[in-house]
Tab-separated table of C-alpha atoms and ligand atoms in Angstrom:
chain	number	residue	atom	x	y	z
A	15	UNK	CA	0.000	0.000	0.000
A	16	UNK	CA	2.788	2.382	1.012
A	17	UNK	CA	4.487	1.597	-2.300
A	18	UNK	CA	1.391	2.440	-4.298
A	19	UNK	CA	1.024	5.749	-2.462
A	20	UNK	CA	4.678	6.538	-3.087
A	21	UNK	CA	4.444	5.716	-6.805
A	22	UNK	CA	1.233	7.777	-7.156
A	23	UNK	CA	2.864	10.748	-5.420
A	24	UNK	CA	5.917	10.415	-7.653
A	25	UNK	CA	3.788	10.231	-10.815
A	26	UNK	CA	1.795	13.269	-9.705
A	27	UNK	CA	4.969	15.241	-9.001
A	28	UNK	CA	6.358	14.296	-12.407
A	29	UNK	CA	3.111	15.285	-14.135
A	30	UNK	CA	3.016	18.571	-12.248
A	31	UNK	CA	6.612	19.470	-12.995
A	32	UNK	CA	6.092	18.548	-16.663
A	33	UNK	CA	3.039	20.850	-16.771
A	34	UNK	CA	5.023	23.624	-15.096
A	35	UNK	CA	7.945	23.439	-17.522
A	36	UNK	CA	6.013	22.497	-20.702
A	37	UNK	CA	6.672	25.120	-23.309
A	38	UNK	CA	3.929	26.474	-25.573
A	39	UNK	CA	3.493	24.411	-28.726
A	40	UNK	CA	4.157	26.645	-31.724
A	41	UNK	CA	3.912	25.629	-35.366
A	42	UNK	CA	5.845	27.573	-37.989
A	43	UNK	CA	4.226	27.396	-41.428
A	44	UNK	CA	6.659	28.453	-44.145
A	45	UNK	CA	5.425	29.936	-47.414
A	46	UNK	CA	8.650	31.355	-48.875
A	47	UNK	CA	9.507	35.028	-49.381
A	48	UNK	CA	12.784	36.857	-48.991
A	49	UNK	CA	13.204	35.402	-45.503
A	50	UNK	CA	13.752	32.111	-47.392
A	51	UNK	CA	15.549	33.850	-50.241
A	52	UNK	CA	19.154	33.448	-51.347
A	53	UNK	CA	21.338	35.981	-53.152
A	54	UNK	CA	24.306	35.209	-55.395
A	55	UNK	CA	26.708	36.703	-52.803
A	56	UNK	CA	26.128	38.054	-49.319
A	57	UNK	CA	26.658	41.606	-50.614
A	58	UNK	CA	24.493	41.328	-53.720
A	59	UNK	CA	21.013	42.803	-53.983
A	60	UNK	CA	20.019	40.366	-56.750
A	61	UNK	CA	18.322	37.361	-55.209
A	62	UNK	CA	15.531	34.811	-55.568
A	63	UNK	CA	12.809	34.540	-52.935
A	64	UNK	CA	11.576	31.181	-51.578
A	65	UNK	CA	14.731	29.061	-51.842
A	66	UNK	CA	15.526	27.586	-48.422
A	67	UNK	CA	13.176	25.293	-46.491
A	68	UNK	CA	11.564	25.522	-43.071
A	69	UNK	CA	14.201	23.436	-41.270
A	70	UNK	CA	16.978	25.788	-42.452
A	71	UNK	CA	14.994	28.766	-41.132
A	72	UNK	CA	14.516	27.073	-37.745
A	73	UNK	CA	18.170	25.958	-37.564
A	74	UNK	CA	19.293	29.550	-38.192
A	75	UNK	CA	17.586	30.721	-34.975
A	76	UNK	CA	18.176	28.045	-32.297
A	77	UNK	CA	17.140	30.625	-29.662
A	78	UNK	CA	13.474	30.020	-30.539
A	79	UNK	CA	13.770	26.522	-29.049
A	80	UNK	CA	14.144	28.176	-25.640
A	81	UNK	CA	10.852	30.021	-26.097
A	82	UNK	CA	8.655	27.242	-27.410
A	83	UNK	CA	8.214	23.644	-28.448
A	84	UNK	CA	8.781	24.370	-32.144
A	85	UNK	CA	7.785	22.361	-35.168
A	86	UNK	CA	7.565	23.456	-38.769
A	87	UNK	CA	5.940	22.672	-42.065
A	88	UNK	CA	6.388	23.926	-45.600
A	89	UNK	CA	3.082	24.924	-47.200
A	90	UNK	CA	4.581	26.431	-50.376
A	91	UNK	CA	7.901	28.066	-51.190
A	92	UNK	CA	7.128	31.118	-53.330
A	93	UNK	CA	7.795	34.818	-53.607
A	94	UNK	CA	4.656	36.419	-52.171
A	95	UNK	CA	4.086	38.199	-55.496
A	96	UNK	CA	2.792	34.736	-56.498
A	97	UNK	CA	0.456	34.358	-53.510
A	98	UNK	CA	-3.044	33.343	-54.569
A	99	UNK	CA	-6.534	32.424	-53.355
A	100	UNK	CA	-5.765	28.698	-53.401
A	101	UNK	CA	-2.848	29.071	-50.982
A	102	UNK	CA	-4.891	31.429	-48.775
A	103	UNK	CA	-7.671	28.857	-48.463
A	104	UNK	CA	-5.183	26.069	-47.677
A	105	UNK	CA	-3.434	28.237	-45.105
A	106	UNK	CA	-6.608	29.317	-43.302
A	107	UNK	CA	-7.941	25.750	-43.163
A	108	UNK	CA	-4.604	24.380	-41.937
A	109	UNK	CA	-4.310	26.993	-39.180
A	110	UNK	CA	-7.837	26.245	-37.983
A	111	UNK	CA	-6.991	22.532	-37.715
A	112	UNK	CA	-3.682	23.165	-35.928
A	113	UNK	CA	-5.215	25.548	-33.384
A	114	UNK	CA	-8.599	23.927	-32.844
A	115	UNK	CA	-7.903	20.213	-33.273
A	116	UNK	CA	-4.178	19.601	-32.811
A	117	UNK	CA	-3.573	21.565	-29.625
A	118	UNK	CA	-1.125	24.171	-30.917
A	119	UNK	CA	-0.858	27.333	-28.796
A	120	UNK	CA	0.106	29.679	-31.605
A	121	UNK	CA	1.149	29.902	-35.232
A	122	UNK	CA	3.995	31.731	-36.953
A	123	UNK	CA	3.844	32.087	-40.727
A	124	UNK	CA	6.962	32.999	-42.665
A	125	UNK	CA	5.915	34.994	-45.722
A	126	UNK	CA	7.177	37.394	-48.357
A	127	UNK	CA	6.635	41.035	-47.569
A	128	UNK	CA	5.061	42.098	-50.899
A	129	UNK	CA	1.601	40.691	-50.124
A	130	UNK	CA	2.003	39.991	-46.406
A	131	UNK	CA	-0.647	42.578	-45.554
A	132	UNK	CA	-3.218	40.846	-47.791
A	133	UNK	CA	-2.547	37.380	-46.360
A	134	UNK	CA	-2.673	38.793	-42.822
A	135	UNK	CA	-6.042	40.435	-43.493
A	136	UNK	CA	-7.443	37.307	-45.192
A	137	UNK	CA	-6.454	35.216	-42.157
A	138	UNK	CA	-7.807	37.874	-39.804
A	139	UNK	CA	-11.220	37.210	-41.345
A	140	UNK	CA	-11.013	33.423	-41.639
A	141	UNK	CA	-9.062	32.017	-38.657
A	142	UNK	CA	-11.446	30.773	-35.981
A	143	UNK	CA	-9.330	31.120	-32.875
A	144	UNK	CA	-8.123	33.829	-30.522
A	145	UNK	CA	-4.686	32.195	-30.185
A	146	UNK	CA	-1.789	34.223	-31.613
A	147	UNK	CA	-1.229	34.009	-35.371
A	148	UNK	CA	1.855	35.983	-36.362
A	149	UNK	CA	3.330	36.640	-39.814
A	150	UNK	CA	7.024	37.376	-40.211
A	151	UNK	CA	9.246	37.989	-43.192
A	152	UNK	CA	12.349	39.886	-44.089
A	153	UNK	CA	13.571	42.474	-46.533
A	154	UNK	CA	17.047	40.956	-46.908
A	155	UNK	CA	17.637	37.411	-48.151
A	156	UNK	CA	18.765	34.713	-45.726
A	157	UNK	CA	22.464	34.903	-46.708
A	158	UNK	CA	22.728	38.726	-46.828
A	159	UNK	CA	25.073	40.683	-44.582
A	160	UNK	CA	22.940	41.635	-41.578
A	161	UNK	CA	19.906	39.611	-42.716
A	162	UNK	CA	16.790	40.743	-40.847
A	163	UNK	CA	14.962	37.389	-41.079
A	164	UNK	CA	16.382	35.663	-37.974
A	165	UNK	CA	15.481	38.525	-35.606
A	166	UNK	CA	12.020	38.827	-37.151
A	167	UNK	CA	11.455	35.078	-36.747
A	168	UNK	CA	12.667	35.148	-33.144
A	169	UNK	CA	10.366	38.083	-32.359
A	170	UNK	CA	7.436	36.393	-34.097
A	171	UNK	CA	7.857	33.291	-31.919
A	172	UNK	CA	8.109	35.549	-28.854
A	173	UNK	CA	4.792	37.111	-29.902
A	174	UNK	CA	3.196	33.725	-30.597
A	175	UNK	CA	3.962	32.474	-27.066
A	176	UNK	CA	2.820	35.676	-25.406
A	177	UNK	CA	-0.577	35.694	-23.633
A	178	UNK	CA	-0.640	39.434	-24.428
A	179	UNK	CA	-1.033	38.628	-28.138
A	180	UNK	CA	-4.101	36.445	-27.561
A	181	UNK	CA	-7.307	37.979	-28.905
A	182	UNK	CA	-5.448	40.596	-30.956
A	183	UNK	CA	-6.321	39.063	-34.312
A	184	UNK	CA	-3.646	38.219	-36.828
A	185	UNK	CA	-0.490	40.313	-36.403
A	186	UNK	CA	2.597	40.997	-38.511
A	187	UNK	CA	5.908	41.070	-36.687
A	188	UNK	CA	8.560	43.038	-38.541
A	189	UNK	CA	11.464	45.204	-37.440
A	190	UNK	CA	10.632	44.737	-33.708
A	191	UNK	CA	7.062	45.935	-34.222
A	192	UNK	CA	3.659	44.241	-34.041
A	193	UNK	CA	1.177	45.457	-36.617
A	194	UNK	CA	-2.541	44.841	-36.974
A	195	UNK	CA	-3.719	42.896	-40.049
A	196	UNK	CA	-6.301	45.525	-40.995
A	197	UNK	CA	-4.077	48.583	-40.903
A	198	UNK	CA	-0.599	47.233	-41.717
A	199	UNK	CA	0.860	48.432	-44.997
A	200	UNK	CA	4.167	47.965	-46.774
A	201	UNK	CA	5.429	51.483	-47.399
A	202	UNK	CA	8.981	51.157	-48.722
A	203	UNK	CA	10.247	48.992	-51.570
A	204	UNK	CA	13.609	48.050	-50.041
A	205	UNK	CA	14.051	49.316	-46.451
A	206	UNK	CA	13.866	46.945	-43.463
A	207	UNK	CA	11.642	49.501	-41.735
A	208	UNK	CA	8.967	49.195	-44.410
A	209	UNK	CA	5.798	48.295	-42.485
A	210	UNK	CA	3.557	50.879	-40.880
A	211	UNK	CA	0.281	50.718	-39.032
A	212	UNK	CA	-1.315	53.749	-40.715
A	213	UNK	CA	-2.875	56.570	-38.670
A	214	UNK	CA	-3.650	54.259	-35.738
A	215	UNK	CA	0.003	53.243	-35.387
A	216	UNK	CA	1.462	49.956	-34.214
A	217	UNK	CA	-0.188	47.415	-31.893
A	218	UNK	CA	2.965	46.933	-29.877
A	219	UNK	CA	6.587	45.942	-30.031
A	220	UNK	CA	8.920	43.134	-29.065
A	221	UNK	CA	11.755	43.933	-26.751
A	222	UNK	CA	14.127	41.443	-25.190
A	223	UNK	CA	11.994	38.507	-26.321
A	224	UNK	CA	8.788	39.888	-24.848
A	225	UNK	CA	5.681	41.346	-26.452
A	226	UNK	CA	4.554	44.755	-25.196
A	227	UNK	CA	1.056	45.723	-26.323
A	228	UNK	CA	0.095	49.387	-26.691
A	229	UNK	CA	-3.435	49.094	-28.066
A	230	UNK	CA	-5.952	46.529	-29.333
A	231	UNK	CA	-7.463	46.492	-32.831
A	232	UNK	CA	-10.933	48.082	-32.989
A	233	UNK	CA	-12.463	46.050	-35.825
A	234	UNK	CA	-14.035	42.567	-35.640
A	235	UNK	CA	-11.706	39.687	-36.485
A	236	UNK	CA	-10.896	35.959	-36.191
A	237	UNK	CA	-13.319	34.322	-33.702
A	238	UNK	CA	-15.892	37.078	-34.190
A	239	UNK	CA	-15.767	36.905	-37.979
A	240	UNK	CA	-18.757	35.403	-39.763
A	241	UNK	CA	-16.747	34.235	-42.785
A	242	UNK	CA	-16.182	30.507	-42.972
A	243	UNK	CA	-13.870	28.958	-45.558
A	244	UNK	CA	-14.224	25.356	-44.358
A	245	UNK	CA	-16.234	24.278	-47.381
A	246	UNK	CA	-14.762	26.642	-49.969
A	247	UNK	CA	-12.332	25.523	-52.651
A	248	UNK	CA	-12.341	28.798	-54.547
A	249	UNK	CA	-13.180	32.453	-53.970
A	250	UNK	CA	-15.276	34.894	-55.999
A	251	UNK	CA	-13.302	36.736	-58.683
A	252	UNK	CA	-12.518	40.333	-57.756
A	253	UNK	CA	-10.139	42.651	-59.636
A	254	UNK	CA	-8.656	46.070	-58.909
A	255	UNK	CA	-8.735	49.014	-61.328
A	256	UNK	CA	-6.258	51.855	-60.778
A	257	UNK	CA	-7.414	55.471	-61.114
A	258	UNK	CA	-5.396	58.256	-62.769
A	259	UNK	CA	-5.887	61.378	-64.894
A	260	UNK	CA	-7.438	60.633	-68.298
A	261	UNK	CA	-7.874	56.971	-67.246
A	262	UNK	CA	-8.787	54.361	-69.830
A	263	UNK	CA	-12.013	52.422	-69.139
A	264	UNK	CA	-10.492	49.317	-70.753
A	265	UNK	CA	-9.252	47.528	-67.595
A	266	UNK	CA	-12.681	47.926	-65.942
A	267	UNK	CA	-14.368	46.743	-69.136
A	268	UNK	CA	-12.028	43.741	-69.327
A	269	UNK	CA	-13.093	42.620	-65.827
A	270	UNK	CA	-16.749	43.025	-66.832
A	271	UNK	CA	-16.221	41.001	-70.032
A	272	UNK	CA	-14.405	38.290	-68.053
A	273	UNK	CA	-17.469	38.067	-65.748
A	274	UNK	CA	-15.707	39.037	-62.540
A	275	UNK	CA	-17.952	39.088	-59.466
A	276	UNK	CA	-16.636	42.364	-58.124
A	277	UNK	CA	-14.312	45.245	-58.966
A	278	UNK	CA	-12.445	47.475	-56.531
A	279	UNK	CA	-11.514	50.943	-57.691
A	280	UNK	CA	-8.189	52.320	-56.448
A	281	UNK	CA	-9.678	55.725	-57.116
A	282	UNK	CA	-8.191	59.194	-57.050
A	283	UNK	CA	-8.761	61.222	-53.860
A	284	UNK	CA	-11.826	60.088	-51.943
A	285	UNK	CA	-12.382	57.119	-54.285
A	286	UNK	CA	-13.270	59.152	-57.383
A	287	UNK	CA	-13.441	57.774	-60.933
A	288	UNK	CA	-12.431	59.287	-64.240
A	289	UNK	CA	-15.726	59.923	-66.124
A	290	UNK	CA	-15.223	57.167	-68.758
A	291	UNK	CA	-14.431	54.634	-66.029
A	292	UNK	CA	-17.437	55.805	-64.014
A	293	UNK	CA	-19.733	55.034	-66.960
A	294	UNK	CA	-18.488	51.425	-67.154
A	295	UNK	CA	-18.727	51.106	-63.349
A	296	UNK	CA	-22.405	52.105	-63.362
A	297	UNK	CA	-23.156	49.551	-66.087
A	298	UNK	CA	-21.187	46.856	-64.245
A	299	UNK	CA	-23.074	47.508	-61.006
A	300	UNK	CA	-26.392	47.303	-62.877
A	301	UNK	CA	-25.266	43.927	-64.237
A	302	UNK	CA	-24.692	42.647	-60.677
A	303	UNK	CA	-20.902	43.132	-60.521
A	304	UNK	CA	-20.280	44.800	-57.163
A	305	UNK	CA	-18.220	47.989	-57.350
A	306	UNK	CA	-16.257	48.985	-54.258
A	307	UNK	CA	-14.641	52.418	-54.154
A	308	UNK	CA	-11.281	52.657	-52.431
A	309	UNK	CA	-8.452	55.129	-52.918
A	310	UNK	CA	-4.928	55.220	-54.236
A	311	UNK	CA	-4.142	57.767	-51.462
A	312	UNK	CA	-1.952	56.087	-48.837
A	313	UNK	CA	-3.930	57.503	-45.896
A	314	UNK	CA	-7.484	58.539	-45.067
A	315	UNK	CA	-10.842	56.814	-45.513
A	316	UNK	CA	-12.898	56.483	-48.695
A	317	UNK	CA	-16.128	58.000	-47.406
A	318	UNK	CA	-19.642	56.810	-48.125
A	319	UNK	CA	-21.844	59.145	-50.234
A	320	UNK	CA	-19.281	61.916	-50.522
A	321	UNK	CA	-18.459	63.176	-54.028
A	322	UNK	CA	-19.953	59.951	-55.381
A	323	UNK	CA	-23.581	59.183	-54.520
A	324	UNK	CA	-23.136	55.536	-53.482
A	325	UNK	CA	-26.770	55.199	-52.391
A	326	UNK	CA	-27.885	56.131	-55.917
A	327	UNK	CA	-25.530	53.763	-57.759
A	328	UNK	CA	-25.387	50.974	-55.140
A	329	UNK	CA	-21.614	51.276	-54.894
A	330	UNK	CA	-19.854	50.333	-51.661
A	331	UNK	CA	-17.292	52.624	-50.022
A	332	UNK	CA	-14.166	50.828	-48.742
A	333	UNK	CA	-13.886	53.216	-45.752
A	334	UNK	CA	-10.533	52.459	-44.052
A	335	UNK	CA	-9.454	49.621	-46.334
A	336	UNK	CA	-6.885	50.155	-49.046
A	337	UNK	CA	-7.702	48.623	-52.458
A	338	UNK	CA	-5.812	45.358	-51.921
A	339	UNK	CA	-7.533	44.706	-48.580
A	340	UNK	CA	-10.913	45.884	-49.918
A	341	UNK	CA	-10.485	43.157	-52.559
A	342	UNK	CA	-9.969	40.534	-49.824
A	343	UNK	CA	-13.067	41.621	-47.908
A	344	UNK	CA	-15.182	41.873	-51.068
A	345	UNK	CA	-14.247	38.312	-52.068
A	346	UNK	CA	-15.308	37.001	-48.661
A	347	UNK	CA	-18.405	39.215	-48.557
A	348	UNK	CA	-19.525	37.807	-51.924
A	349	UNK	CA	-19.416	34.288	-50.458
A	350	UNK	CA	-22.264	35.416	-48.167
A	351	UNK	CA	-24.371	37.940	-50.101
A	352	UNK	CA	-24.759	40.018	-53.265
A	353	UNK	CA	-26.776	42.723	-51.523
A	354	UNK	CA	-24.821	46.008	-51.678
A	355	UNK	CA	-26.151	47.278	-48.349
A	356	UNK	CA	-25.139	44.092	-46.544
A	357	UNK	CA	-21.718	44.290	-48.202
A	358	UNK	CA	-21.402	47.908	-47.016
A	359	UNK	CA	-22.160	46.709	-43.488
A	360	UNK	CA	-19.287	44.208	-43.722
A	361	UNK	CA	-17.007	47.117	-44.615
A	362	UNK	CA	-18.211	48.952	-41.505
A	363	UNK	CA	-17.524	45.963	-39.220
A	364	UNK	CA	-14.320	44.441	-40.501
B	12	LIG	N1	9.223	39.622	-53.364
B	12	LIG	C1	9.491	39.174	-52.022
B	12	LIG	C2	8.245	38.464	-51.523
B	12	LIG	O1	7.288	39.087	-51.242
B	12	LIG	C3	9.858	40.322	-51.158
B	12	LIG	C4	10.041	40.013	-49.695
B	12	LIG	O2	9.755	38.968	-49.181
B	12	LIG	O3	10.499	40.927	-48.971
B	12	LIG	O4	8.271	37.268	-51.436
């Protein structure tokens, strides 16, 4: 009897100490990008993105093994200029399985910086968990002098294990900063300090391996989102038309002819069209192709019923979303409804 008690006590102590020292389980999903890129020489700026695999990225930053129980998987290995709807759907579904069925505590996604903001926003609307989901990339290839990838990966893992990052929606972790999926934007073509959080600023920063949060995102996201990709194997077709002086209506017309489901205008100023483009947009909307007005201006909202009478034409105003993120939301919105007022409400919420 005494033996049994002793063995039980020992087993309990072992269990308890294991629970106390167990590190958070973090999965790194690699998709390519410059963080996995290789240049001809360490001093050369000519390089190819998406060359090295997940294990090489993990091996380059052994310090992350102190923060978490790390495992990795390679989803694709591409420059993010080649990111597409198919990969987005795979990624969102995979993350939902890892977080909701396989017991992972957080996800880090390595990704190219060119379209990181779009992927982050897509996941912000389709991941069904409040556990941390953090995207990280780099501006310098993996073999460059002073490559920024390893520090960004380390910081991303630090964010993924941090309880402070729970419930914050999907975040990007670049250059020591944490940025919200809705507002983050790549602002510089080559600098390491390229990401900004727009007028609302950054969500927080990583210092000394710890996440410090300054504010929470205001919009609905992740667990609160009503978009569900579980049963989707493709997304509605939505294109973007760029606005400029004396603009040709041909790109807009081409999307109409190709039977796209929606078109986002990267308009001038407060989402304004050139008159010839406007004419095609009105016809498209009457044919059931949803027009969303956004702006090519880097800051400021595209306001509802301002210079353009949206209520009259049944256009939707993108409000705080830039054209590339308005495209993401419009695609998801069109999986639920074709009613312009309901779509406008999505733009107010997300
Ligand atoms: N073209 C690269 C990509 O987006 C750039 C980068 O990762 O910084 O994959």
